[in-house]
Amino acid sequence: MSRKIHSNSQSDTVVRIQRYFHRAQTYFRKLLHRYPFPIFAGMVVCILLSGTLAFTVMRVKEPEGIPVFPKAPAIGADIGISGAIQTYDALREVSEIQQVIQSIIEKDSLNAADSVLLISALKRFDELQYAKPSTQNNKP
């Protein structure tokens, strides 16, 4: 029969890791004491380089605003598509109304014509929002 070997491998591993970190800490401490100015200068250069890159190369683009819907596809005489085309036209009109409202909001000062245009745009927006789609099909 063979003897059972008793080893405490978990604590041995922990001791080895602690020794490794202690050696690394000692090495970096000696390095900092030996070359303090070059390390400080390197740190400052890294900070300046990071700031320069953050404000030039890695700049986040500003959002373009309200997305614009593309024009309705040129589908002709299909009877089942008429409701979809009406919905698509309504979405395109809503997009145009949103652009008008956005342009009015961005102005510094408003006059009476802008107020009238805004009120009419909001009324049309409400009409489109609560309008029920036509359910009748143009069947021959």
JSON list of C-alpha atoms in Angstrom, two decimals:
[
{"chain": "A", "resi": 1, "resn": "MET", "atom": "CA", "xyz": [0.00, 0.00, 0.00]},
{"chain": "A", "resi": 2, "resn": "SER", "atom": "CA", "xyz": [1.06, 3.47, -0.72]},
{"chain": "A", "resi": 3, "resn": "ARG", "atom": "CA", "xyz": [1.11, 6.19, 1.82]},
{"chain": "A", "resi": 4, "resn": "LYS", "atom": "CA", "xyz": [-1.26, 9.09, 1.61]},
{"chain": "A", "resi": 5, "resn": "ILE", "atom": "CA", "xyz": [0.56, 12.33, 0.90]},
{"chain": "A", "resi": 6, "resn": "HIS", "atom": "CA", "xyz": [-0.72, 15.22, 2.90]},
{"chain": "A", "resi": 7, "resn": "SER", "atom": "CA", "xyz": [-0.19, 18.53, 1.20]},
{"chain": "A", "resi": 8, "resn": "ASN", "atom": "CA", "xyz": [-1.79, 21.83, 1.70]},
{"chain": "A", "resi": 9, "resn": "SER", "atom": "CA", "xyz": [-1.78, 22.90, -1.95]},
{"chain": "A", "resi": 10, "resn": "GLN", "atom": "CA", "xyz": [-4.29, 25.71, -1.51]},
{"chain": "A", "resi": 11, "resn": "SER", "atom": "CA", "xyz": [-2.28, 27.60, 1.09]},
{"chain": "A", "resi": 12, "resn": "ASP", "atom": "CA", "xyz": [0.92, 26.86, -0.86]},
{"chain": "A", "resi": 13, "resn": "THR", "atom": "CA", "xyz": [-0.61, 28.49, -3.97]},
{"chain": "A", "resi": 14, "resn": "VAL", "atom": "CA", "xyz": [-1.73, 31.52, -1.96]},
{"chain": "A", "resi": 15, "resn": "VAL", "atom": "CA", "xyz": [1.78, 31.91, -0.54]},
{"chain": "A", "resi": 16, "resn": "ARG", "atom": "CA", "xyz": [3.30, 31.74, -4.02]},
{"chain": "A", "resi": 17, "resn": "ILE", "atom": "CA", "xyz": [0.91, 34.39, -5.34]},
{"chain": "A", "resi": 18, "resn": "GLN", "atom": "CA", "xyz": [1.65, 36.63, -2.36]},
{"chain": "A", "resi": 19, "resn": "ARG", "atom": "CA", "xyz": [5.37, 36.22, -2.99]},
{"chain": "A", "resi": 20, "resn": "TYR", "atom": "CA", "xyz": [4.92, 37.10, -6.66]},
{"chain": "A", "resi": 21, "resn": "PHE", "atom": "CA", "xyz": [2.97, 40.28, -5.85]},
{"chain": "A", "resi": 22, "resn": "HIS", "atom": "CA", "xyz": [5.50, 41.25, -3.19]},
{"chain": "A", "resi": 23, "resn": "ARG", "atom": "CA", "xyz": [8.35, 40.89, -5.72]},
{"chain": "A", "resi": 24, "resn": "ALA", "atom": "CA", "xyz": [6.44, 42.95, -8.30]},
{"chain": "A", "resi": 25, "resn": "GLN", "atom": "CA", "xyz": [5.70, 45.62, -5.71]},
{"chain": "A", "resi": 26, "resn": "THR", "atom": "CA", "xyz": [9.35, 45.77, -4.67]},
{"chain": "A", "resi": 27, "resn": "TYR", "atom": "CA", "xyz": [10.49, 45.96, -8.31]},
{"chain": "A", "resi": 28, "resn": "PHE", "atom": "CA", "xyz": [8.12, 48.86, -9.12]},
{"chain": "A", "resi": 29, "resn": "ARG", "atom": "CA", "xyz": [9.01, 50.70, -5.93]},
{"chain": "A", "resi": 30, "resn": "LYS", "atom": "CA", "xyz": [12.73, 50.49, -6.81]},
{"chain": "A", "resi": 31, "resn": "LEU", "atom": "CA", "xyz": [11.94, 51.59, -10.37]},
{"chain": "A", "resi": 32, "resn": "LEU", "atom": "CA", "xyz": [10.00, 54.63, -9.10]},
{"chain": "A", "resi": 33, "resn": "HIS", "atom": "CA", "xyz": [12.81, 55.62, -6.73]},
{"chain": "A", "resi": 34, "resn": "ARG", "atom": "CA", "xyz": [15.44, 55.22, -9.45]},
{"chain": "A", "resi": 35, "resn": "TYR", "atom": "CA", "xyz": [13.59, 57.08, -12.29]},
{"chain": "A", "resi": 36, "resn": "PRO", "atom": "CA", "xyz": [10.98, 59.43, -10.78]},
{"chain": "A", "resi": 37, "resn": "PHE", "atom": "CA", "xyz": [11.14, 62.23, -13.38]},
{"chain": "A", "resi": 38, "resn": "PRO", "atom": "CA", "xyz": [10.90, 60.08, -16.55]},
{"chain": "A", "resi": 39, "resn": "ILE", "atom": "CA", "xyz": [7.97, 58.14, -15.09]},
{"chain": "A", "resi": 40, "resn": "PHE", "atom": "CA", "xyz": [6.18, 61.38, -14.14]},
{"chain": "A", "resi": 41, "resn": "ALA", "atom": "CA", "xyz": [6.87, 62.84, -17.60]},
{"chain": "A", "resi": 42, "resn": "GLY", "atom": "CA", "xyz": [5.53, 59.67, -19.25]},
{"chain": "A", "resi": 43, "resn": "MET", "atom": "CA", "xyz": [2.39, 59.89, -17.15]},
{"chain": "A", "resi": 44, "resn": "VAL", "atom": "CA", "xyz": [1.81, 63.52, -18.17]},
{"chain": "A", "resi": 45, "resn": "VAL", "atom": "CA", "xyz": [2.41, 62.67, -21.84]},
{"chain": "A", "resi": 46, "resn": "CYS", "atom": "CA", "xyz": [-0.12, 59.82, -21.61]},
{"chain": "A", "resi": 47, "resn": "ILE", "atom": "CA", "xyz": [-2.73, 62.15, -20.07]},
{"chain": "A", "resi": 48, "resn": "LEU", "atom": "CA", "xyz": [-2.17, 64.80, -22.77]},
{"chain": "A", "resi": 49, "resn": "LEU", "atom": "CA", "xyz": [-2.29, 62.20, -25.53]},
{"chain": "A", "resi": 50, "resn": "SER", "atom": "CA", "xyz": [-5.49, 60.76, -24.12]},
{"chain": "A", "resi": 51, "resn": "GLY", "atom": "CA", "xyz": [-7.14, 64.20, -23.94]},
{"chain": "A", "resi": 52, "resn": "THR", "atom": "CA", "xyz": [-6.04, 65.04, -27.48]},
{"chain": "A", "resi": 53, "resn": "LEU", "atom": "CA", "xyz": [-7.42, 61.79, -28.86]},
{"chain": "A", "resi": 54, "resn": "ALA", "atom": "CA", "xyz": [-10.66, 62.17, -26.93]},
{"chain": "A", "resi": 55, "resn": "PHE", "atom": "CA", "xyz": [-11.37, 65.60, -28.43]},
{"chain": "A", "resi": 56, "resn": "THR", "atom": "CA", "xyz": [-10.22, 64.86, -31.98]},
{"chain": "A", "resi": 57, "resn": "VAL", "atom": "CA", "xyz": [-10.18, 61.29, -33.23]},
{"chain": "A", "resi": 58, "resn": "MET", "atom": "CA", "xyz": [-12.70, 59.62, -30.89]},
{"chain": "A", "resi": 59, "resn": "ARG", "atom": "CA", "xyz": [-15.25, 62.44, -30.95]},
{"chain": "A", "resi": 60, "resn": "VAL", "atom": "CA", "xyz": [-18.88, 61.32, -30.80]},
{"chain": "A", "resi": 61, "resn": "LYS", "atom": "CA", "xyz": [-20.90, 62.57, -33.75]},
{"chain": "A", "resi": 62, "resn": "GLU", "atom": "CA", "xyz": [-23.92, 64.70, -32.96]},
{"chain": "A", "resi": 63, "resn": "PRO", "atom": "CA", "xyz": [-27.29, 63.17, -33.77]},
{"chain": "A", "resi": 64, "resn": "GLU", "atom": "CA", "xyz": [-28.77, 64.49, -36.98]},
{"chain": "A", "resi": 65, "resn": "GLY", "atom": "CA", "xyz": [-32.20, 65.10, -35.50]},
{"chain": "A", "resi": 66, "resn": "ILE", "atom": "CA", "xyz": [-35.45, 63.62, -36.68]},
{"chain": "A", "resi": 67, "resn": "PRO", "atom": "CA", "xyz": [-35.04, 60.76, -39.17]},
{"chain": "A", "resi": 68, "resn": "VAL", "atom": "CA", "xyz": [-36.41, 61.30, -42.65]},
{"chain": "A", "resi": 69, "resn": "PHE", "atom": "CA", "xyz": [-38.58, 58.63, -44.21]},
{"chain": "A", "resi": 70, "resn": "PRO", "atom": "CA", "xyz": [-37.77, 57.68, -47.80]},
{"chain": "A", "resi": 71, "resn": "LYS", "atom": "CA", "xyz": [-40.23, 58.36, -50.61]},
{"chain": "A", "resi": 72, "resn": "ALA", "atom": "CA", "xyz": [-43.06, 55.89, -51.22]},
{"chain": "A", "resi": 73, "resn": "PRO", "atom": "CA", "xyz": [-42.16, 53.04, -53.53]},
{"chain": "A", "resi": 74, "resn": "ALA", "atom": "CA", "xyz": [-43.56, 53.15, -57.03]},
{"chain": "A", "resi": 75, "resn": "ILE", "atom": "CA", "xyz": [-45.93, 50.22, -56.73]},
{"chain": "A", "resi": 76, "resn": "GLY", "atom": "CA", "xyz": [-48.79, 50.65, -59.07]},
{"chain": "A", "resi": 77, "resn": "ALA", "atom": "CA", "xyz": [-52.10, 48.93, -59.24]},
{"chain": "A", "resi": 78, "resn": "ASP", "atom": "CA", "xyz": [-52.02, 46.29, -56.54]},
{"chain": "A", "resi": 79, "resn": "ILE", "atom": "CA", "xyz": [-55.28, 46.49, -54.59]},
{"chain": "A", "resi": 80, "resn": "GLY", "atom": "CA", "xyz": [-53.97, 45.09, -51.28]},
{"chain": "A", "resi": 81, "resn": "ILE", "atom": "CA", "xyz": [-51.16, 47.65, -51.10]},
{"chain": "A", "resi": 82, "resn": "SER", "atom": "CA", "xyz": [-53.37, 50.76, -51.09]},
{"chain": "A", "resi": 83, "resn": "GLY", "atom": "CA", "xyz": [-53.76, 50.77, -47.28]},
{"chain": "A", "resi": 84, "resn": "ALA", "atom": "CA", "xyz": [-50.03, 50.38, -46.81]},
{"chain": "A", "resi": 85, "resn": "ILE", "atom": "CA", "xyz": [-49.34, 53.22, -49.24]},
{"chain": "A", "resi": 86, "resn": "GLN", "atom": "CA", "xyz": [-51.80, 55.48, -47.40]},
{"chain": "A", "resi": 87, "resn": "THR", "atom": "CA", "xyz": [-50.10, 54.66, -44.10]},
{"chain": "A", "resi": 88, "resn": "TYR", "atom": "CA", "xyz": [-46.70, 55.28, -45.64]},
{"chain": "A", "resi": 89, "resn": "ASP", "atom": "CA", "xyz": [-47.86, 58.64, -47.04]},
{"chain": "A", "resi": 90, "resn": "ALA", "atom": "CA", "xyz": [-49.21, 59.57, -43.61]},
{"chain": "A", "resi": 91, "resn": "LEU", "atom": "CA", "xyz": [-45.85, 58.68, -42.04]},
{"chain": "A", "resi": 92, "resn": "ARG", "atom": "CA", "xyz": [-44.04, 60.79, -44.61]},
{"chain": "A", "resi": 93, "resn": "GLU", "atom": "CA", "xyz": [-46.39, 63.71, -43.89]},
{"chain": "A", "resi": 94, "resn": "VAL", "atom": "CA", "xyz": [-45.80, 63.30, -40.14]},
{"chain": "A", "resi": 95, "resn": "SER", "atom": "CA", "xyz": [-42.06, 63.41, -40.83]},
{"chain": "A", "resi": 96, "resn": "GLU", "atom": "CA", "xyz": [-42.46, 66.66, -42.79]},
{"chain": "A", "resi": 97, "resn": "ILE", "atom": "CA", "xyz": [-44.58, 68.15, -40.00]},
{"chain": "A", "resi": 98, "resn": "GLN", "atom": "CA", "xyz": [-41.90, 67.19, -37.47]},
{"chain": "A", "resi": 99, "resn": "GLN", "atom": "CA", "xyz": [-39.28, 68.94, -39.58]},
{"chain": "A", "resi": 100, "resn": "VAL", "atom": "CA", "xyz": [-41.43, 72.10, -39.71]},
{"chain": "A", "resi": 101, "resn": "ILE", "atom": "CA", "xyz": [-41.94, 72.00, -35.94]},
{"chain": "A", "resi": 102, "resn": "GLN", "atom": "CA", "xyz": [-38.21, 71.40, -35.38]},
{"chain": "A", "resi": 103, "resn": "SER", "atom": "CA", "xyz": [-37.29, 74.39, -37.56]},
{"chain": "A", "resi": 104, "resn": "ILE", "atom": "CA", "xyz": [-39.71, 76.62, -35.65]},
{"chain": "A", "resi": 105, "resn": "ILE", "atom": "CA", "xyz": [-38.34, 75.43, -32.29]},
{"chain": "A", "resi": 106, "resn": "GLU", "atom": "CA", "xyz": [-34.75, 76.16, -33.35]},
{"chain": "A", "resi": 107, "resn": "LYS", "atom": "CA", "xyz": [-35.51, 79.82, -34.13]},
{"chain": "A", "resi": 108, "resn": "ASP", "atom": "CA", "xyz": [-34.36, 82.44, -31.63]},
{"chain": "A", "resi": 109, "resn": "SER", "atom": "CA", "xyz": [-37.47, 84.61, -31.92]},
{"chain": "A", "resi": 110, "resn": "LEU", "atom": "CA", "xyz": [-40.92, 83.85, -33.25]},
{"chain": "A", "resi": 111, "resn": "ASN", "atom": "CA", "xyz": [-43.34, 86.10, -35.10]},
{"chain": "A", "resi": 112, "resn": "ALA", "atom": "CA", "xyz": [-47.07, 85.80, -35.83]},
{"chain": "A", "resi": 113, "resn": "ALA", "atom": "CA", "xyz": [-46.54, 83.80, -39.03]},
{"chain": "A", "resi": 114, "resn": "ASP", "atom": "CA", "xyz": [-44.47, 81.24, -37.11]},
{"chain": "A", "resi": 115, "resn": "SER", "atom": "CA", "xyz": [-47.21, 80.92, -34.50]},
{"chain": "A", "resi": 116, "resn": "VAL", "atom": "CA", "xyz": [-49.88, 80.36, -37.14]},
{"chain": "A", "resi": 117, "resn": "LEU", "atom": "CA", "xyz": [-47.68, 77.81, -38.93]},
{"chain": "A", "resi": 118, "resn": "LEU", "atom": "CA", "xyz": [-46.98, 75.98, -35.67]},
{"chain": "A", "resi": 119, "resn": "ILE", "atom": "CA", "xyz": [-50.67, 75.83, -34.73]},
{"chain": "A", "resi": 120, "resn": "SER", "atom": "CA", "xyz": [-51.67, 74.52, -38.15]},
{"chain": "A", "resi": 121, "resn": "ALA", "atom": "CA", "xyz": [-48.87, 71.95, -38.11]},
{"chain": "A", "resi": 122, "resn": "LEU", "atom": "CA", "xyz": [-49.92, 70.72, -34.66]},
{"chain": "A", "resi": 123, "resn": "LYS", "atom": "CA", "xyz": [-53.58, 70.49, -35.74]},
{"chain": "A", "resi": 124, "resn": "ARG", "atom": "CA", "xyz": [-52.62, 68.47, -38.83]},
{"chain": "A", "resi": 125, "resn": "PHE", "atom": "CA", "xyz": [-50.40, 66.27, -36.66]},
{"chain": "A", "resi": 126, "resn": "ASP", "atom": "CA", "xyz": [-53.35, 65.58, -34.32]},
{"chain": "A", "resi": 127, "resn": "GLU", "atom": "CA", "xyz": [-55.59, 64.82, -37.31]},
{"chain": "A", "resi": 128, "resn": "LEU", "atom": "CA", "xyz": [-53.09, 62.31, -38.64]},
{"chain": "A", "resi": 129, "resn": "GLN", "atom": "CA", "xyz": [-52.53, 60.80, -35.22]},
{"chain": "A", "resi": 130, "resn": "TYR", "atom": "CA", "xyz": [-56.22, 60.12, -34.55]},
{"chain": "A", "resi": 131, "resn": "ALA", "atom": "CA", "xyz": [-57.32, 59.42, -38.13]},
{"chain": "A", "resi": 132, "resn": "LYS", "atom": "CA", "xyz": [-58.62, 55.94, -38.78]},
{"chain": "A", "resi": 133, "resn": "PRO", "atom": "CA", "xyz": [-57.27, 54.24, -41.87]},
{"chain": "A", "resi": 134, "resn": "SER", "atom": "CA", "xyz": [-59.80, 53.63, -44.60]},
{"chain": "A", "resi": 135, "resn": "THR", "atom": "CA", "xyz": [-61.02, 50.06, -44.51]},
{"chain": "A", "resi": 136, "resn": "GLN", "atom": "CA", "xyz": [-62.77, 49.96, -47.85]},
{"chain": "A", "resi": 137, "resn": "ASN", "atom": "CA", "xyz": [-60.92, 48.30, -50.69]},
{"chain": "A", "resi": 138, "resn": "ASN", "atom": "CA", "xyz": [-61.34, 49.36, -54.30]},
{"chain": "A", "resi": 139, "resn": "LYS", "atom": "CA", "xyz": [-62.45, 46.01, -55.58]},
{"chain": "A", "resi": 140, "resn": "PRO", "atom": "CA", "xyz": [-63.87, 45.81, -59.12]}
]
